[in-house]
Coordinates of C-alpha atoms and ligand atoms in Angstrom, one line a residue:
X1 CA 8.9 -24.3 15.2
X2 CA 6.4 -21.5 15.7
X3 CA 3.2 -21.4 13.6
X4 CA 3.2 -18.6 11.0
X5 CA 0.4 -16.6 12.6
X6 CA 2.1 -16.7 16.0
X7 CA 5.4 -15.6 14.5
X8 CA 3.6 -12.7 12.9
X9 CA 2.0 -11.7 16.2
X10 CA 5.4 -12.0 18.1
X11 CA 7.1 -9.8 15.4
X12 CA 4.3 -7.2 15.5
X13 CA 4.4 -7.1 19.3
X14 CA 8.1 -6.4 19.2
X15 CA 7.7 -3.4 17.0
X16 CA 7.1 0.1 18.4
X17 CA 6.0 2.6 15.8
X18 CA 8.3 5.5 15.0
X19 CA 7.2 8.8 16.5
X20 CA 9.6 11.3 14.8
X21 CA 7.8 13.4 12.2
X22 CA 8.8 15.7 9.3
X23 CA 6.8 18.2 7.2
X24 CA 6.4 17.4 3.6
X25 CA 4.7 19.0 0.6
X26 CA 2.1 17.5 -1.8
X27 CA 4.9 16.5 -4.2
X28 CA 6.6 14.3 -1.6
X29 CA 3.6 13.0 0.2
X30 CA 2.7 10.0 -1.8
X31 CA 3.2 6.7 0.1
X32 CA 4.0 8.5 3.3
X33 CA 2.2 8.0 6.6
X34 CA 0.3 11.0 7.9
X35 CA 1.4 11.8 11.4
X36 CA -1.5 13.9 12.6
X37 CA -5.2 14.3 11.8
X38 CA -5.6 16.9 9.1
X39 CA -8.5 19.4 9.1
X40 CA -9.5 21.5 6.1
X41 CA -10.4 25.2 6.2
X42 CA -12.7 25.1 3.2
X43 CA -16.2 23.6 2.6
X44 CA -16.2 21.2 -0.3
X45 CA -17.8 22.2 -2.6
X46 CA -16.8 25.7 -1.7
X47 CA -20.1 27.2 -3.0
X48 CA -23.3 25.8 -4.7
X49 CA -22.4 24.9 -8.2
X50 CA -23.8 23.1 -11.3
X51 CA -23.1 19.5 -12.0
X52 CA -24.2 19.9 -15.6
X53 CA -24.0 22.1 -18.7
X54 CA -27.5 23.5 -18.8
X55 CA -29.8 26.2 -17.2
X56 CA -30.0 27.3 -13.6
X57 CA -33.7 27.8 -12.8
X58 CA -36.2 28.1 -10.0
X59 CA -38.1 24.8 -9.8
X60 CA -41.3 26.6 -8.8
X61 CA -41.3 28.4 -12.1
X62 CA -41.9 25.1 -14.0
X63 CA -45.1 23.6 -12.6
X64 CA -45.8 22.1 -16.0
X65 CA -44.1 21.6 -19.3
X66 CA -43.2 23.3 -21.6
X67 CA -42.4 26.6 -19.8
X68 CA -40.5 29.4 -21.3
X69 CA -38.0 31.3 -19.2
X70 CA -35.9 34.4 -19.9
X71 CA -32.1 33.8 -20.0
X72 CA -30.6 36.7 -18.1
X73 CA -26.9 35.8 -18.2
X74 CA -24.3 33.2 -19.0
X75 CA -22.1 31.8 -16.2
X76 CA -19.0 29.8 -17.1
X77 CA -16.9 28.0 -14.5
X78 CA -14.7 30.4 -12.7
X79 CA -17.1 33.4 -13.1
X80 CA -19.2 35.0 -10.4
X81 CA -22.9 35.4 -11.2
X82 CA -23.9 39.1 -11.3
X83 CA -27.7 38.8 -11.1
X84 CA -30.3 37.2 -8.8
X85 CA -32.9 35.0 -10.6
X86 CA -36.4 36.4 -10.4
X87 CA -39.6 34.6 -11.2
X88 CA -39.6 33.5 -14.9
X89 CA -35.9 33.8 -15.3
X90 CA -33.0 31.3 -16.0
X91 CA -29.2 31.6 -16.4
X92 CA -27.1 29.6 -18.9
X93 CA -24.6 27.7 -16.8
X94 CA -21.8 25.3 -17.2
X95 CA -20.4 22.4 -15.2
X96 CA -18.6 23.6 -12.0
X97 CA -19.9 27.2 -12.4
X98 CA -21.4 29.0 -9.3
X99 CA -25.2 28.9 -9.0
X100 CA -26.7 32.4 -9.1
X101 CA -28.7 33.7 -6.2
X102 CA -32.4 32.7 -6.5
X103 CA -31.7 29.5 -8.5
X104 CA -32.3 26.1 -6.9
X105 CA -32.2 23.6 -9.8
X106 CA -30.2 22.8 -12.9
X107 CA -32.0 21.6 -16.1
X108 CA -29.5 19.8 -18.3
X109 CA -29.2 21.4 -21.8
X110 CA -30.5 18.2 -23.5
X111 CA -33.9 18.9 -21.8
X112 CA -34.0 22.6 -22.8
X113 CA -34.5 24.4 -26.1
X114 CA -32.9 27.8 -26.6
X115 CA -34.2 30.5 -28.8
X116 CA -32.6 33.9 -28.6
X117 CA -32.8 35.0 -24.9
X118 CA -35.6 32.6 -24.2
X119 CA -35.3 28.9 -23.1
X120 CA -38.1 26.3 -23.2
X121 CA -37.8 23.8 -20.3
X122 CA -39.0 20.4 -21.5
X123 CA -38.7 18.4 -18.3
X124 CA -40.4 18.4 -14.9
X125 CA -37.5 19.5 -12.8
X126 CA -36.9 18.0 -9.4
X127 CA -35.9 20.8 -7.0
X128 CA -32.2 20.7 -6.2
X129 CA -31.3 18.4 -9.1
X130 CA -27.8 18.7 -10.5
X131 CA -26.9 21.2 -7.8
X132 CA -23.7 20.5 -5.9
X133 CA -24.4 22.3 -2.7
X134 CA -21.7 24.0 -0.6
X135 CA -20.3 21.6 2.1
X136 CA -22.1 18.6 0.7
X137 CA -18.9 16.5 0.5
X138 CA -17.0 18.1 3.4
X139 CA -17.6 20.7 6.1
X140 CA -14.6 22.9 7.0
X141 CA -13.2 22.0 10.4
X142 CA -14.3 18.4 10.4
X143 CA -11.6 15.7 10.5
X144 CA -10.5 15.2 6.9
X145 CA -7.7 12.5 7.0
X146 CA -6.7 10.4 10.0
X147 CA -3.3 10.1 11.6
X148 CA -1.6 6.8 10.6
X149 CA -3.1 6.7 7.0
X150 CA -0.8 5.8 4.1
X151 CA -1.3 8.6 1.6
X152 CA -2.4 7.3 -1.8
X153 CA -3.1 9.4 -5.0
X154 CA -6.7 10.1 -3.9
X155 CA -5.5 11.3 -0.4
X156 CA -3.0 13.6 -2.1
X157 CA -5.8 15.0 -4.2
X158 CA -7.9 15.7 -1.1
X159 CA -5.0 17.5 0.6
X160 CA -4.4 19.6 -2.4
X161 CA -8.2 20.4 -2.9
X162 CA -8.4 21.4 0.8
X163 CA -5.4 23.7 0.5
X164 CA -3.2 21.7 2.8
X165 CA 0.0 22.1 0.8
X166 CA 2.2 20.9 3.7
X167 CA 1.5 18.3 6.3
X168 CA 3.4 16.2 8.9
X169 CA 4.3 12.6 8.1
X170 CA 6.3 10.1 10.1
X171 CA 10.0 9.8 9.1
X172 CA 10.7 6.8 6.9
X173 CA 12.1 3.7 8.7
X174 CA 15.6 2.8 7.8
X175 CA 16.5 -0.8 7.1
X176 CA 20.1 -2.0 7.0
X177 CA 20.6 -4.9 4.6
X178 CA 23.6 -7.3 4.2
X179 CA 24.3 -10.8 3.0
X180 CA 26.6 -13.3 4.5
X181 CA 28.4 -16.1 2.7
X182 CA 31.9 -16.9 1.4
X183 CA 30.5 -17.8 -2.0
X184 CA 28.9 -14.4 -2.6
X185 CA 30.1 -12.0 -5.3
X186 CA 28.8 -8.9 -7.0
X187 CA 27.0 -8.9 -10.3
X188 CA 30.0 -7.5 -12.1
X189 CA 32.6 -9.9 -10.7
X190 CA 33.9 -12.7 -12.8
X191 CA 32.6 -15.8 -11.0
X192 CA 35.0 -18.5 -10.0
X193 CA 33.8 -22.1 -9.6
X194 CA 31.7 -22.3 -6.4
X195 CA 30.8 -18.6 -6.4
X196 CA 27.4 -17.0 -7.0
X197 CA 26.0 -13.5 -7.2
X198 CA 24.7 -11.9 -4.0
X199 CA 21.2 -11.4 -5.5
X200 CA 19.6 -11.1 -2.1
X201 CA 21.3 -7.7 -1.5
X202 CA 19.4 -6.3 -4.5
X203 CA 16.2 -8.2 -3.9
X204 CA 15.9 -7.0 -0.3
X205 CA 16.8 -3.4 -1.2
X206 CA 14.0 -3.4 -3.8
X207 CA 11.6 -5.0 -1.3
X208 CA 12.4 -2.4 1.4
X209 CA 12.0 0.5 -1.0
X210 CA 8.7 -1.0 -2.3
X211 CA 7.2 -0.5 1.1
X212 CA 8.4 3.1 1.5
X213 CA 11.3 2.5 3.9
X214 CA 14.9 3.6 3.3
X215 CA 17.3 0.7 2.4
X216 CA 20.8 0.9 3.6
X217 CA 22.8 -1.9 1.9
X218 CA 26.1 -2.7 3.6
X219 CA 29.0 -4.6 2.1
X220 CA 28.6 -8.4 1.8
X221 CA 30.2 -10.3 4.7
X222 CA 32.2 -13.6 4.5
X223 CA 31.5 -16.5 6.8
X224 CA 33.8 -15.1 9.4
X225 CA 32.3 -14.4 12.9
X226 CA 34.5 -11.4 13.7
X227 CA 33.6 -9.7 10.4
X228 CA 30.0 -10.6 10.8
X229 CA 29.8 -9.2 14.3
X230 CA 31.4 -6.0 13.1
X231 CA 28.9 -5.6 10.3
X232 CA 26.0 -6.4 12.6
X233 CA 27.1 -3.7 14.9
X234 CA 27.5 -1.2 12.1
X235 CA 24.1 -2.1 10.8
X236 CA 22.4 -1.7 14.2
X237 CA 24.1 1.7 14.6
X238 CA 22.6 3.1 11.5
X239 CA 19.1 1.6 11.1
X240 CA 15.8 0.9 12.8
X241 CA 15.6 -2.7 11.5
X242 CA 18.4 -5.0 10.3
X243 CA 17.9 -7.7 7.6
X244 CA 20.7 -10.1 7.0
X245 CA 20.5 -13.2 4.8
X246 CA 22.4 -16.4 5.3
X247 CA 24.0 -18.0 8.2
X248 CA 20.8 -18.9 10.1
X249 CA 20.6 -22.6 9.4
X250 CA 22.3 -25.1 11.6
X251 CA 25.4 -25.4 9.5
X252 CA 28.9 -24.9 10.8
X253 CA 29.0 -21.5 9.1
X254 CA 25.8 -20.2 10.6
X255 CA 26.9 -17.7 13.2
X256 CA 24.1 -15.2 13.3
X257 CA 22.2 -16.4 16.3
X258 CA 25.2 -16.8 18.5
X259 CA 26.5 -13.3 17.7
X260 CA 23.1 -11.8 18.3
X261 CA 23.2 -13.2 21.8
X262 CA 26.7 -12.0 22.3
X263 CA 25.5 -8.5 21.3
X264 CA 22.8 -8.6 24.0
X265 CA 19.7 -9.3 21.9
X266 CA 16.8 -11.4 23.0
X267 CA 16.1 -14.1 20.5
X268 CA 12.3 -14.1 19.8
X269 CA 12.3 -17.0 17.3
X270 CA 14.5 -19.4 15.5
X271 CA 12.2 -21.4 13.3
X272 CA 8.8 -20.8 11.8
X273 CA 6.5 -23.5 10.4
X274 CA 6.7 -22.3 6.8
X275 CA 8.2 -23.6 3.6
X276 CA 10.2 -22.1 2.2
X277 CA 11.9 -20.1 4.9
X278 CA 11.9 -22.2 8.1
X279 CA 15.1 -20.9 9.7
X280 CA 14.1 -17.4 10.6
X281 CA 15.9 -15.7 13.5
X282 CA 14.2 -12.7 14.9
X283 CA 15.8 -10.8 17.8
X284 CA 15.1 -7.7 19.7
X285 CA 17.7 -5.4 21.2
X286 CA 17.2 -3.5 24.5
X287 CA 17.0 -0.2 22.5
X288 CA 14.0 -1.6 20.6
X289 CA 15.8 -2.4 17.3
X290 CA 14.7 -5.6 15.7
X291 CA 17.0 -7.9 13.8
X292 CA 15.8 -10.4 11.1
X293 CA 18.2 -13.2 10.3
X294 CA 16.7 -14.5 7.1
X295 CA 17.7 -17.7 5.2
X296 CA 20.0 -17.3 2.3
X297 CA 18.1 -19.2 -0.3
X298 CA 16.8 -16.5 -2.6
X299 CA 13.2 -17.6 -2.6
X300 CA 13.1 -18.2 1.1
X301 CA 14.6 -14.8 1.7
X302 CA 11.9 -13.0 -0.3
X303 CA 9.0 -15.1 1.0
X304 CA 10.3 -14.3 4.6
X305 CA 10.4 -10.6 3.7
X306 CA 6.9 -10.5 2.2
X307 CA 5.3 -12.6 5.0
X308 CA 7.1 -11.4 8.1
X309 CA 9.3 -8.3 7.5
X310 CA 6.7 -6.4 5.6
X311 CA 4.2 -6.2 8.5
X312 CA 7.0 -5.2 10.8
X313 CA 8.1 -2.3 8.6
X314 CA 4.5 -1.1 8.1
X315 CA 3.9 -1.0 11.8
X316 CA 7.2 0.7 12.4
X317 CA 6.4 3.3 9.8
X318 CA 3.5 4.6 11.9
X319 CA 0.7 3.1 9.7
X320 CA -2.1 2.6 12.2
X321 CA -3.4 -0.8 10.9
X322 CA -3.5 -2.9 7.8
X323 CA 0.0 -4.2 8.4
X324 CA -0.7 -7.8 7.4
X325 CA -0.4 -9.0 3.8
X326 CA -3.6 -9.2 1.8
X327 CA -5.2 -12.5 1.1
X328 CA -7.9 -13.6 -1.3
X329 CA -9.7 -16.9 -2.0
X330 CA -8.9 -18.7 -5.2
X331 CA -8.9 -22.1 -6.9
X332 CA -6.1 -23.8 -8.7
X333 CA -6.3 -25.8 -11.9
X334 CA -3.9 -28.3 -10.4
X335 CA -3.6 -30.2 -7.1
X336 CA -1.3 -28.3 -4.7
X337 CA 0.7 -30.3 -2.2
X338 CA 1.3 -29.4 1.4
X339 CA 4.5 -29.4 3.4
X340 CA 3.7 -31.7 6.4
X341 CA 4.1 -29.8 9.6
X342 CA 4.7 -26.5 7.9
X343 CA 2.5 -24.1 5.9
X344 CA 3.5 -24.4 2.3
X345 CA 3.7 -21.0 0.5
X346 CA 3.7 -21.8 -3.2
X347 CA 4.6 -19.0 -5.7
X348 CA 2.6 -18.5 -8.8
X349 CA 0.2 -16.2 -10.7
X350 CA -3.2 -15.0 -9.6
X351 CA -5.5 -14.1 -12.4
X352 CA -9.2 -13.1 -12.5
X353 CA -11.5 -15.5 -14.3
X354 CA -15.3 -15.6 -14.9
X355 CA -15.7 -17.6 -11.7
X356 CA -13.2 -15.8 -9.5
X357 CA -9.4 -15.8 -8.8
X358 CA -7.4 -18.6 -10.3
X359 CA -3.9 -19.5 -9.0
X360 CA -1.4 -21.1 -11.3
X361 CA 2.1 -22.2 -10.5
X362 CA 4.9 -21.4 -13.0
X363 CA 6.6 -24.2 -14.8
X364 CA 10.1 -25.4 -13.7
X365 CA 11.3 -26.6 -10.3
X366 CA 9.7 -25.3 -7.1
X367 CA 12.9 -25.5 -5.0
X368 CA 13.5 -22.6 -2.7
X369 CA 16.8 -22.0 -4.6
X370 CA 15.0 -21.5 -7.9
X371 CA 14.9 -17.8 -8.1
X372 CA 14.2 -17.9 -11.8
X373 CA 10.6 -18.9 -11.8
X374 CA 9.8 -16.6 -8.9
X375 CA 10.2 -13.8 -11.4
X376 CA 6.9 -12.3 -12.6
X377 CA 4.9 -14.2 -10.1
X378 CA 2.4 -12.1 -8.1
X379 CA 1.1 -14.3 -5.3
X380 CA 1.8 -17.1 -2.8
X381 CA -0.8 -19.8 -2.4
X382 CA -1.0 -21.4 1.1
X383 CA -1.5 -25.0 1.8
X384 CA -1.9 -25.1 5.6
X385 CA 0.2 -27.4 7.7
X386 CA -1.4 -30.8 8.1
X387 CA -3.2 -30.6 4.8
X388 CA -1.7 -33.2 2.4
X389 CA -3.0 -31.5 -0.7
X390 CA -5.6 -29.1 -2.0
X391 CA -7.5 -30.6 -4.9
X392 CA -8.2 -28.9 -8.2
X393 CA -11.1 -26.5 -7.9
X394 CA -11.0 -26.5 -4.1
X395 CA -10.9 -23.1 -2.3
X396 CA -7.4 -22.0 -1.2
X397 CA -6.0 -18.8 0.5
X398 CA -3.6 -16.8 -1.6
X399 CA -1.4 -14.0 -0.4
X400 CA -0.8 -11.1 -2.8
X401 CA 2.7 -10.0 -3.4
X402 CA 3.1 -6.3 -4.2
X403 CA 6.7 -5.5 -4.8
Ligands
LIG1 P1 22.6 -20.2 3.8 O1 21.3 -19.7 4.3 O2 23.7 -19.3 4.1 O3 22.9 -21.6 4.3 O4 22.4 -20.3 2.2 C1 21.5 -21.1 1.6 C2 21.6 -21.1 0.1 O5 21.3 -19.8 -0.4 C3 23.0 -21.4 -0.4 O6 22.8 -22.2 -1.6 C4 23.6 -20.1 -0.7 O7 24.6 -20.1 -1.7 C5 22.4 -19.3 -1.2 N1 22.6 -17.9 -0.8 C6 23.0 -17.4 0.4 N2 23.0 -16.1 0.4 C7 22.7 -15.7 -0.8 C8 22.6 -14.4 -1.4 N3 22.9 -13.3 -0.7 N4 22.2 -14.3 -2.7 C9 21.9 -15.4 -3.4 N5 22.0 -16.7 -2.9 C10 22.4 -16.8 -1.6
LIG2 MG1 25.8 -19.4 3.9

């Protein structure tokens, strides 16, 4: 049984990031991984402009208050000033409008009194106040966004503002998914005694899509080694990573590991010290493809994906760091029990309280087969191996689930 952190390290080491790129536009960029550093051709702001509705002035004109200045023009956003401010002059100006030549300061309109073409300045202006100077935020030609960044809404805004309408991103990883088990049926089948729905197929597809990869679900496979081998080969032929669920315990119907060896893979691990989800087979093929044989229990399957597959897909996708799940410190209003020689990952809800994060388990059984109370949970609290229990109010580490 490999400790969780070691398993994560082995998995990350086995993954080589994708290198193929494609060009996308602003509308398709969200969530993608930028493949090269992007440089903008425009200073931001593009020109000196006003941060306020008010008056553009020369600070030297207002040594004391009040001072009256002559308003020589009005400059709305989008217009180009036509005059240069001379001594004793001001321009009416609006937020985002270009500063006229000669002006160095903005007085907000609340501190000015307008009468006809004259304005009385009521404050002692600080030179440069409320002026957004050209290039203050960004100088053209400097690195703007780094290669390997996942593009969020703010990054897309930056690319748009800097007139980078198209940019290279890494291609999305493809992830083949299939379930194994004689008992598995589709959600629309009439279930016979002993049969259950193959919910993992849908859970894993949603999980894969939630991290920006392309899911390729394959037909469900019965517990038949020949059919399983065929599907494994088909999956490997069409995806960068393969996820199968079921058939990785030590039961008589658990064929995955044997078949992986037959197909020439190197088995990197068989068991991880985690509950739920101990039987986790990870194998690497000579061509670099990585296969995850995940337990069939629906909770174990998702916990395994969140904890171990997610970092692998993130690294594969070209993201330069930040592959690991995010953890926070929290307390729980109840005692949380450990799992002996394994880290216990307990599902529940993390909420913000006056004193910090609080983690609460849902009601109902906490069996790894109980998919029902996993719904609507947002976090996994960790009781490390060897810790019998974490007492009410004691600090514990909680992993965020974002799917
Ligand atoms: P296994 O890992 O094949 O031994 O399966 C462990 C448990 O998970 C059994 O109770 C299975 O019926 C259940 N199970 C296996 N595969 C799935 C699946 N794809 N969807 C839902 N439950 C499953
Ligand atoms: Mg099975």
